Coordinates of C-alpha atoms and ligand atoms in Angstrom, one line a residue:
M251 CA 119.2 69.0 93.2
T252 CA 117.6 72.3 92.1
T253 CA 118.0 73.1 88.5
I254 CA 119.3 76.6 88.0
G255 CA 116.8 79.2 86.9
K256 CA 116.8 81.7 84.1
V257 CA 116.7 85.4 83.9
F258 CA 114.6 87.2 81.2
L259 CA 116.0 90.7 81.0
I260 CA 112.9 92.5 79.8
G261 CA 112.2 96.0 78.5
A262 CA 108.8 97.0 80.0
G263 CA 108.4 100.1 77.8
P264 CA 108.5 103.7 78.9
G265 CA 105.4 104.0 81.0
D266 CA 102.2 103.2 79.1
P267 CA 101.8 99.5 79.9
G268 CA 100.3 98.9 76.5
L269 CA 103.8 99.4 75.0
I270 CA 105.2 96.2 76.4
T271 CA 105.9 93.6 73.7
V272 CA 103.9 90.4 73.1
K273 CA 107.1 88.4 73.7
A274 CA 107.7 90.1 77.0
K275 CA 104.1 89.4 78.1
E276 CA 104.7 85.7 77.2
A277 CA 107.9 85.6 79.3
L278 CA 106.1 87.3 82.2
A279 CA 103.3 84.8 82.1
G280 CA 105.9 82.0 82.6
C281 CA 107.9 83.6 85.4
D282 CA 107.6 82.9 89.1
A283 CA 109.6 85.9 90.3
V284 CA 109.8 89.5 89.1
V285 CA 112.4 92.1 89.9
Y286 CA 111.2 95.5 88.8
D287 CA 112.4 99.1 88.5
R288 CA 110.8 102.3 89.4
L289 CA 109.8 103.4 85.9
V290 CA 108.0 100.1 85.2
S291 CA 104.2 100.5 85.1
L292 CA 102.7 99.0 88.2
E293 CA 99.9 97.6 86.1
L294 CA 102.3 95.1 84.7
V295 CA 103.3 94.0 88.1
V296 CA 100.1 93.9 90.1
T297 CA 98.2 92.0 87.5
L298 CA 100.6 89.0 87.9
P299 CA 99.2 86.1 89.9
R300 CA 99.8 86.0 93.6
R301 CA 102.2 83.1 93.4
V302 CA 104.8 85.3 91.6
K303 CA 107.3 86.6 94.1
R304 CA 107.8 90.3 93.7
Y305 CA 111.0 92.3 94.3
Y306 CA 111.4 96.0 93.9
A307 CA 114.8 97.3 92.9
G308 CA 114.1 101.0 92.5
K309 CA 114.1 104.0 94.8
S310 CA 111.9 103.5 97.9
A311 CA 109.6 106.1 99.4
G312 CA 112.5 107.0 101.7
K313 CA 114.6 107.5 98.6
H314 CA 116.9 104.6 99.4
S315 CA 117.6 102.3 96.5
L316 CA 119.4 99.1 96.0
K317 CA 122.9 99.3 94.7
Q318 CA 123.6 97.7 91.3
S319 CA 125.7 95.1 93.0
Q320 CA 122.8 94.2 95.3
I321 CA 120.5 93.9 92.4
N322 CA 123.0 91.6 90.7
E323 CA 123.3 89.5 93.8
L324 CA 119.5 89.3 94.2
L325 CA 119.1 88.1 90.6
L326 CA 121.9 85.5 91.1
K327 CA 120.4 84.2 94.3
L328 CA 116.9 83.8 92.8
A329 CA 118.3 82.1 89.7
K330 CA 120.3 79.7 91.9
E331 CA 117.2 78.9 93.8
G332 CA 115.7 77.7 90.5
H333 CA 113.4 80.6 89.7
T334 CA 112.4 81.8 86.3
I335 CA 112.9 85.5 86.8
A336 CA 111.4 88.4 84.9
R337 CA 113.8 91.3 85.4
L338 CA 111.6 94.2 84.3
K339 CA 113.3 97.4 83.3
G340 CA 111.9 100.7 82.1
G341 CA 112.1 101.3 78.3
D342 CA 114.7 99.0 76.8
P343 CA 117.1 97.2 79.1
F344 CA 120.2 98.1 77.1
V345 CA 119.4 101.8 76.7
F346 CA 121.0 103.6 79.6
G347 CA 119.4 100.9 81.8
R348 CA 122.4 99.1 83.1
G349 CA 120.9 96.0 81.6
G350 CA 124.3 95.2 80.0
E351 CA 125.9 95.0 83.5
E352 CA 123.3 92.6 84.7
A353 CA 123.6 90.4 81.7
V354 CA 127.4 90.3 81.9
F355 CA 127.3 89.5 85.6
L356 CA 124.8 86.8 85.4
R357 CA 126.4 85.1 82.4
G358 CA 129.7 85.3 84.2
N359 CA 128.1 83.3 86.9
G360 CA 126.8 80.7 84.6
I361 CA 123.2 81.9 84.6
D362 CA 121.1 81.7 81.4
V363 CA 119.9 85.2 80.3
E364 CA 117.5 86.1 77.6
V365 CA 117.1 89.7 76.6
I366 CA 113.7 90.9 75.4
P367 CA 114.0 94.4 74.0
G368 CA 111.6 97.1 74.9
V369 CA 110.3 100.4 73.5
T370 CA 112.7 103.0 74.7
A371 CA 111.5 106.3 76.1
G372 CA 113.6 108.2 73.5
I373 CA 111.5 106.7 70.8
A374 CA 108.1 106.3 72.4
G375 CA 108.1 109.7 74.3
L376 CA 108.8 111.5 71.0
A377 CA 106.1 109.5 69.2
Y378 CA 103.5 110.4 71.8
A379 CA 104.6 114.0 71.7
G380 CA 104.2 114.1 67.9
I381 CA 107.9 114.6 67.2
P382 CA 109.4 112.3 64.5
L383 CA 112.8 111.1 65.5
T384 CA 114.1 111.5 62.0
H385 CA 112.6 113.2 59.0
R386 CA 113.7 113.6 55.5
G387 CA 115.1 117.1 54.9
K388 CA 115.2 117.9 58.6
S389 CA 117.0 115.2 60.4
A390 CA 119.1 112.5 58.9
Y391 CA 120.4 110.9 62.1
A392 CA 119.6 110.7 65.8
I393 CA 122.0 110.8 68.7
F394 CA 120.9 109.4 72.1
I395 CA 122.9 110.8 75.0
T396 CA 122.7 110.6 78.7
A397 CA 123.3 113.9 80.4
H398 CA 123.4 112.5 83.9
E399 CA 125.8 114.5 86.2
A400 CA 126.5 111.9 88.8
P401 CA 128.7 110.0 89.3
G402 CA 130.3 112.9 87.4
K403 CA 131.8 111.3 84.4
E404 CA 129.2 111.2 81.7
L405 CA 128.9 114.9 80.8
S406 CA 132.6 115.2 80.1
D407 CA 132.4 111.9 78.2
L408 CA 130.1 113.5 75.6
P409 CA 131.5 114.5 72.2
W410 CA 130.6 118.2 72.5
E411 CA 132.1 119.2 69.2
L412 CA 130.1 116.6 67.3
L413 CA 126.9 117.5 69.2
S414 CA 127.2 121.2 68.6
G415 CA 127.5 120.5 64.9
A416 CA 124.6 118.1 64.9
E417 CA 122.2 120.6 63.2
K418 CA 121.0 118.2 60.6
G419 CA 120.1 115.6 63.1
T420 CA 118.2 115.0 66.3
I421 CA 119.7 114.9 69.8
V422 CA 117.7 113.0 72.4
G423 CA 118.8 113.4 76.0
Y424 CA 118.0 111.0 78.8
M425 CA 118.4 111.8 82.5
G426 CA 119.0 115.5 81.8
V427 CA 116.6 117.4 84.0
K428 CA 119.3 118.9 86.3
T429 CA 122.0 119.3 83.7
L430 CA 119.8 120.8 80.9
P431 CA 121.1 124.4 81.5
E432 CA 124.7 123.2 81.3
V433 CA 124.1 121.1 78.2
T434 CA 122.4 123.9 76.3
E435 CA 125.0 126.4 77.2
R436 CA 127.8 124.1 76.0
L437 CA 126.0 123.4 72.7
I438 CA 125.6 127.1 72.1
A439 CA 129.2 127.8 73.1
G440 CA 130.2 125.1 70.6
G441 CA 128.3 127.0 67.8
M442 CA 124.9 125.5 67.7
D443 CA 122.2 128.0 66.8
E444 CA 120.2 129.2 69.8
E445 CA 117.1 129.2 67.6
T446 CA 117.3 125.4 67.1
P447 CA 113.9 124.0 68.1
A448 CA 113.9 122.1 71.4
A449 CA 111.5 120.2 73.6
V450 CA 111.3 118.6 77.0
I451 CA 109.0 115.6 77.4
E452 CA 108.0 114.9 81.0
R453 CA 106.4 111.5 81.9
G454 CA 106.3 110.5 78.3
T455 CA 103.5 108.1 77.2
L456 CA 101.8 108.4 80.6
G457 CA 98.3 109.9 81.1
N458 CA 99.9 112.9 82.7
Q459 CA 102.6 113.5 80.1
S460 CA 103.6 117.1 79.5
V461 CA 105.5 118.6 76.7
I462 CA 107.4 121.9 76.8
I463 CA 108.4 123.5 73.5
G464 CA 111.1 126.1 73.1
K465 CA 114.4 126.8 71.5
L466 CA 117.9 125.7 72.4
G467 CA 118.4 129.2 73.9
N468 CA 115.4 129.1 76.3
I469 CA 114.3 125.5 76.8
A470 CA 116.3 125.1 80.0
L471 CA 114.7 128.2 81.5
K472 CA 111.2 127.1 80.4
A473 CA 111.7 123.7 81.9
G474 CA 112.9 125.2 85.1
E475 CA 109.9 127.5 85.3
A476 CA 107.6 124.6 84.6
G477 CA 109.2 122.7 87.5
V478 CA 110.0 119.6 85.3
K479 CA 110.8 116.5 87.3
P480 CA 112.2 113.2 86.2
P481 CA 111.5 111.1 84.3
A482 CA 111.9 113.6 81.4
L483 CA 113.8 113.7 78.1
F484 CA 114.9 116.6 76.0
V485 CA 114.9 116.7 72.3
I486 CA 117.0 119.2 70.2
G487 CA 116.5 119.5 66.4
E488 CA 114.3 120.8 63.6
V489 CA 112.0 117.8 64.0
V490 CA 110.5 119.5 67.1
E491 CA 108.7 121.9 64.7
L492 CA 106.8 119.1 63.1
R493 CA 104.8 118.6 66.3
D494 CA 102.2 121.2 65.3
S495 CA 101.5 119.5 62.0
I496 CA 101.2 116.0 63.6
I497 CA 99.7 116.3 67.1
V498 CA 95.9 116.7 67.4
E499 CA 95.1 117.8 71.0
E500 CA 92.3 115.5 72.0
D501 CA 90.0 116.7 74.6
K502 CA 89.9 113.6 76.7
P503 CA 87.7 113.9 79.8
L504 CA 90.3 112.5 82.2
A505 CA 93.4 114.0 80.6
G506 CA 96.1 114.8 83.2
K507 CA 94.2 113.1 86.0
T508 CA 95.8 110.5 88.1
I509 CA 93.3 107.9 89.3
M510 CA 94.2 105.3 91.9
V511 CA 92.4 102.0 91.4
T512 CA 92.2 99.8 94.5
R513 CA 90.5 96.8 93.0
P514 CA 92.5 93.5 92.8
G515 CA 94.9 93.7 89.9
G516 CA 93.8 90.4 88.4
Q517 CA 90.3 91.8 88.0
A518 CA 91.2 95.3 87.0
A519 CA 92.8 95.1 83.6
E520 CA 89.7 96.3 81.8
I521 CA 89.2 99.2 84.2
Y522 CA 92.8 100.3 83.8
H523 CA 92.4 100.1 80.1
K524 CA 89.2 102.1 80.0
L525 CA 90.5 104.8 82.3
R526 CA 93.6 105.2 80.2
K527 CA 91.5 105.5 77.1
L528 CA 89.7 108.4 78.7
G529 CA 93.1 110.0 79.2
A530 CA 93.8 109.2 82.8
E531 CA 97.1 108.2 84.3
V532 CA 96.2 105.0 86.2
L533 CA 97.8 104.2 89.5
A534 CA 97.3 100.5 90.0
L535 CA 97.4 100.0 93.8
P536 CA 95.2 97.1 94.7
T537 CA 94.3 97.0 98.4
I538 CA 92.9 93.5 98.4
A539 CA 93.6 90.3 96.6
T540 CA 91.4 87.3 96.1
E541 CA 92.2 83.7 95.5
G542 CA 90.0 80.6 94.6
Y543 CA 89.4 78.4 97.6
L544 CA 88.6 74.7 97.4
D545 CA 86.0 73.8 100.0
N546 CA 86.1 70.0 99.4
E547 CA 83.4 69.2 101.9
G548 CA 81.1 71.9 100.5
W549 CA 81.5 70.8 96.9
K550 CA 80.8 67.2 97.9
R551 CA 77.6 68.3 99.5
F552 CA 76.7 70.4 96.5
E553 CA 77.3 67.4 94.2
R554 CA 74.5 65.6 96.1
L555 CA 71.9 68.3 95.7
R556 CA 69.2 67.9 93.0
G557 CA 67.9 71.5 92.9
G558 CA 67.1 74.4 95.1
W559 CA 68.6 78.0 95.1
L560 CA 72.0 79.4 94.3
I561 CA 72.6 82.7 96.0
F562 CA 75.3 85.0 94.7
T563 CA 76.2 88.4 96.2
S564 CA 79.4 89.3 94.3
E565 CA 81.1 89.1 91.0
N566 CA 83.9 87.1 92.7
G567 CA 81.4 84.7 94.0
V568 CA 80.2 84.0 90.5
K569 CA 83.6 83.8 89.0
Y570 CA 85.1 81.5 91.6
F571 CA 82.0 79.3 91.8
F572 CA 82.1 78.5 88.1
Q573 CA 85.9 78.0 88.2
G574 CA 85.4 75.6 91.1
F575 CA 82.4 73.9 89.4
L576 CA 84.4 73.3 86.2
R577 CA 87.5 72.1 88.1
E578 CA 85.2 69.6 89.9
G579 CA 84.2 68.3 86.5
G580 CA 80.8 70.0 86.6
D581 CA 78.2 69.8 83.9
F582 CA 76.1 73.0 83.4
R583 CA 72.9 71.0 82.9
R584 CA 73.0 70.3 86.7
I585 CA 72.8 74.1 87.4
A586 CA 69.6 74.3 85.4
K587 CA 67.9 72.6 88.3
F588 CA 68.6 75.6 90.5
S589 CA 67.0 79.0 90.8
I590 CA 69.4 81.9 91.0
A591 CA 69.2 84.9 93.3
S592 CA 71.8 87.7 93.2
I593 CA 72.6 91.2 94.3
G594 CA 74.5 93.8 92.3
A595 CA 74.7 94.7 88.7
G596 CA 78.3 93.4 88.5
T597 CA 77.1 90.0 89.9
E598 CA 74.4 89.8 87.2
K599 CA 76.8 90.8 84.5
A600 CA 79.2 88.0 85.7
L601 CA 76.4 85.5 85.6
K602 CA 75.5 86.5 82.1
Q603 CA 79.0 85.8 81.0
Y604 CA 78.5 82.2 82.0
G605 CA 75.1 82.2 80.2
F606 CA 72.9 82.4 83.3
K607 CA 70.2 84.9 84.2
T608 CA 69.2 85.7 87.7
D609 CA 65.6 84.7 88.9
F610 CA 65.5 87.1 91.8
V611 CA 67.0 90.4 92.6
P612 CA 65.9 92.4 95.7
S613 CA 64.4 95.9 95.4
K614 CA 67.5 97.3 97.1
Y615 CA 71.0 96.0 96.6
T616 CA 71.9 95.1 100.2
V617 CA 72.2 91.7 101.9
N618 CA 69.5 92.7 104.4
T619 CA 66.9 93.4 101.7
L620 CA 67.9 90.2 99.9
A621 CA 67.4 88.2 103.0
E622 CA 64.0 89.8 103.9
E623 CA 62.5 89.7 100.4
L624 CA 63.7 86.2 99.5
T625 CA 62.2 84.8 102.7
S626 CA 59.0 86.7 102.5
E627 CA 58.4 85.9 98.8
Y628 CA 59.2 82.2 98.7
E629 CA 58.5 79.0 100.7
W630 CA 61.7 77.7 102.1
K631 CA 60.7 74.6 104.2
G632 CA 63.1 71.8 103.3
V633 CA 64.5 73.8 100.3
N634 CA 68.2 73.7 99.5
A635 CA 69.8 77.1 99.6
V636 CA 73.5 77.3 98.4
R637 CA 75.0 80.5 99.6
V638 CA 78.0 81.1 97.4
R639 CA 80.5 83.3 99.3
G640 CA 84.0 84.4 100.2
N641 CA 85.6 84.1 103.6
L642 CA 84.7 87.7 104.5
G643 CA 81.2 89.1 104.9
D644 CA 78.2 88.5 106.9
D645 CA 75.9 85.5 107.4
I646 CA 72.7 87.5 107.5
I647 CA 71.3 85.6 104.5
E648 CA 72.2 82.2 105.9
A649 CA 70.6 83.0 109.2
A650 CA 67.4 84.3 107.6
L651 CA 67.1 81.3 105.3
E652 CA 67.7 78.9 108.1
K653 CA 65.0 80.6 110.2
A654 CA 62.6 80.2 107.3
G655 CA 63.3 76.4 107.3
A656 CA 65.8 76.2 104.4
K657 CA 68.6 73.6 104.2
V658 CA 71.5 76.0 103.9
L659 CA 74.8 75.1 102.4
P660 CA 77.4 77.9 102.7
L661 CA 79.8 77.2 99.9
E662 CA 83.1 79.1 100.3
V663 CA 84.6 79.6 96.9
Y664 CA 87.2 82.3 97.4
L665 CA 89.4 84.0 100.0
T666 CA 90.0 87.8 100.3
F667 CA 93.3 89.1 101.7
T668 CA 94.6 92.5 102.3
A669 CA 97.1 93.2 99.5
E670 CA 100.7 93.5 100.4
W671 CA 102.2 96.7 99.2
D672 CA 105.9 96.3 98.4
E673 CA 108.4 99.2 98.4
G674 CA 107.6 100.0 94.7
M675 CA 103.9 100.4 95.4
R676 CA 104.6 102.5 98.5
A677 CA 107.0 104.7 96.6
A678 CA 104.5 105.2 93.8
F679 CA 101.8 106.1 96.3
A680 CA 104.0 108.6 98.1
E681 CA 105.2 110.3 95.0
A682 CA 102.0 110.5 92.9
E683 CA 99.6 113.4 93.0
I684 CA 96.4 111.5 93.2
D685 CA 93.3 113.3 91.9
A686 CA 90.9 110.5 92.8
V687 CA 90.7 107.1 94.3
T688 CA 88.1 104.5 93.4
F689 CA 86.7 102.0 95.8
S690 CA 84.7 99.1 94.3
S691 CA 83.8 97.3 97.6
G692 CA 83.8 97.8 101.3
S693 CA 86.8 95.4 101.5
T694 CA 88.9 97.7 99.2
V695 CA 88.3 100.5 101.8
A696 CA 89.2 98.2 104.7
G697 CA 92.2 97.0 102.9
L698 CA 93.6 100.5 102.4
V699 CA 92.9 101.4 106.1
E700 CA 94.9 98.3 107.0
I701 CA 97.8 99.1 104.6
L702 CA 98.1 102.8 105.5
G703 CA 97.0 102.7 109.1
E704 CA 94.2 104.9 110.3
A705 CA 96.0 108.2 110.6
E706 CA 97.5 108.1 107.1
F707 CA 94.3 106.8 105.6
Q708 CA 92.5 109.8 107.1
C709 CA 95.0 112.2 105.7
F710 CA 94.9 110.6 102.3
I711 CA 91.1 110.5 101.9
E712 CA 90.9 114.2 102.9
S713 CA 93.3 115.2 100.2
T714 CA 91.8 113.4 97.3
A715 CA 88.4 112.8 95.6
V716 CA 86.9 109.5 96.7
I717 CA 84.7 107.7 94.2
S718 CA 82.5 104.9 95.7
I719 CA 80.7 102.2 93.7
G720 CA 77.5 102.3 95.8
P721 CA 75.8 102.8 99.1
V722 CA 77.2 99.8 100.9
T723 CA 80.8 100.8 100.1
S724 CA 80.0 104.5 101.0
D725 CA 78.7 103.4 104.4
I726 CA 81.9 101.5 105.1
L727 CA 83.9 104.5 104.0
R728 CA 81.9 106.7 106.4
Q729 CA 82.6 104.3 109.2
A730 CA 86.3 104.7 108.3
G731 CA 85.9 108.5 108.6
G732 CA 85.6 109.3 104.9
E733 CA 83.0 110.8 102.7
P734 CA 82.6 110.0 99.0
A735 CA 82.9 112.9 96.6
I736 CA 80.6 111.0 94.3
E737 CA 78.8 107.7 94.3
A738 CA 78.2 105.6 91.2
K739 CA 74.6 105.5 89.9
V740 CA 75.0 102.1 88.5
H741 CA 76.9 99.9 91.0
T742 CA 79.4 98.3 88.6
M743 CA 82.9 99.2 87.6
E744 CA 81.5 100.9 84.4
G745 CA 79.3 102.9 86.8
V746 CA 82.4 103.9 88.8
I747 CA 84.2 105.1 85.6
D748 CA 81.1 107.1 84.6
A749 CA 81.2 108.7 88.1
V750 CA 84.8 109.6 87.8
V751 CA 84.1 111.3 84.5
E752 CA 81.1 113.1 85.9
Y753 CA 83.1 114.2 89.0
F754 CA 85.8 115.8 86.9
R755 CA 83.3 117.3 84.4
E756 CA 81.6 119.1 87.3
D757 CA 85.0 120.0 88.6
K758 CA 85.8 121.8 85.4
E759 CA 82.6 123.8 85.2
Ligands
SAH262 N1 116.1 102.1 79.8 C1 115.3 103.3 79.7 C2 116.0 104.5 80.2 C3 116.5 104.5 81.6 S1 117.4 105.9 82.1 C4 114.7 103.4 78.4 O1 115.1 102.7 77.4 O2 113.8 104.2 78.2 C5 116.1 106.8 82.8 C6 115.8 108.0 81.9 O3 115.0 107.7 80.8 C7 115.0 109.1 82.6 O4 115.8 109.9 83.5 C8 114.4 109.8 81.5 O5 115.3 110.7 80.9 C9 114.1 108.7 80.5 N2 112.8 108.2 80.6 C10 112.4 107.0 81.0 N3 111.0 106.9 81.0 C11 110.6 108.1 80.6 C12 109.3 108.7 80.3 N4 108.2 108.0 80.5 N5 109.2 110.0 79.9 C13 110.3 110.7 79.7 N6 111.6 110.2 79.9 C14 111.7 109.0 80.3

């Protein structure tokens, strides 16, 4: 008998993934399925472990979206199968989010539901725009309205008389991009002063947030001229004027830029964070995924070795090697008997995190140079060489060492897959205006080619700035028909971030 699962109805915040609550994060960490909406930050989804089943419930790239009844049925089905489900919704689930409908339906079907509130756009969007929701002397109350025109009812449901007289308060409007002209006209017709300060906040809390300031009488026109698109909110009230005294326009180097990051989500949290701090809007679209691999036979053979060389060629190799080593009950004193060779600054950094220094790095960071220089500089007859590796990649090093007489043990510690893009990821890719894409390895390039297909890949890389981590990745990119706009000087993710900043600095000049 399967036990029935549970649904956590979670508010994921308005866009900036940092605005999710600690409690929501805890619930996410314990779930094995996630059903997410369009306005939920992809960062929160792609950083979940691979075992978590993902379902997208928002609009697809072809604009088709699941009906509410289909979403309800999906949640019910997953719960009946015994899953612990994170139902991730933008902002707060109960604020114009149909979370109530989902909760009522699930409860009615005997499913356990726990609601975890979220930071709603009508609060966070204003905060990021420097507009206090209420303010002594200017606004004594706030009214949240939805000004959605379809299915047709809501606009006429609004208490127009009350709203027109709401001059001592703040009106925050959700879903009102299309109806803003009608809303403002009706407020003015009802007696509200045309000079009442007003604002439109587009993509609030995101790196490419934009704020339009005006008056009740002209805000609809201004928003129309600026081509405002959803998601956007409008704010009407005296509090809008306080923005000038609160907001300090920071000159962040990547402000307004959308940067796509192709690195596996589980390894990219720090990069996402750093890019966001520089002002960028991060588009988290991993093109590959990695997973630890247990090579029983290999680890048994490694157990028996009493020294030799450990050869690492990637950060993943290091990370998964130590994970495997510790899982096998390893004792670090054993590793002291080995010399260590590595390529790549990222690899060295990863070794350092485990407290190891590398004994040998080649003069150039390629596997060929490593193979040549290692074999010419050391005696290998009868020496153990443990080549720590993933499932992809070459065997140049193994072949060269064997030829030099070494006893080579290829130890496979991880697997690399092409990431699966669900509808949510495809929709985000189709809709975003991507200013740059970063590739942190050849396999991230290959992954994107496989996901998009050659023709679309070609089209994409011609339309955006391509940032490469180093010469090896750039070569693979060239083989795929692309050309990097800039290559990182230091071949680490920090180096990539510096290159992004440098690229846009030059772009500005
Ligand atoms: N439950 C959500 C609201 C869902 S309705 C919440 O609590 O925030 C969707 C509407 O919310 C959008 O049409 C828009 O008006 C508003 N919205 C959501 N995210 C937004 C954002 N990042 N910036 C501006 N408006 C946003």
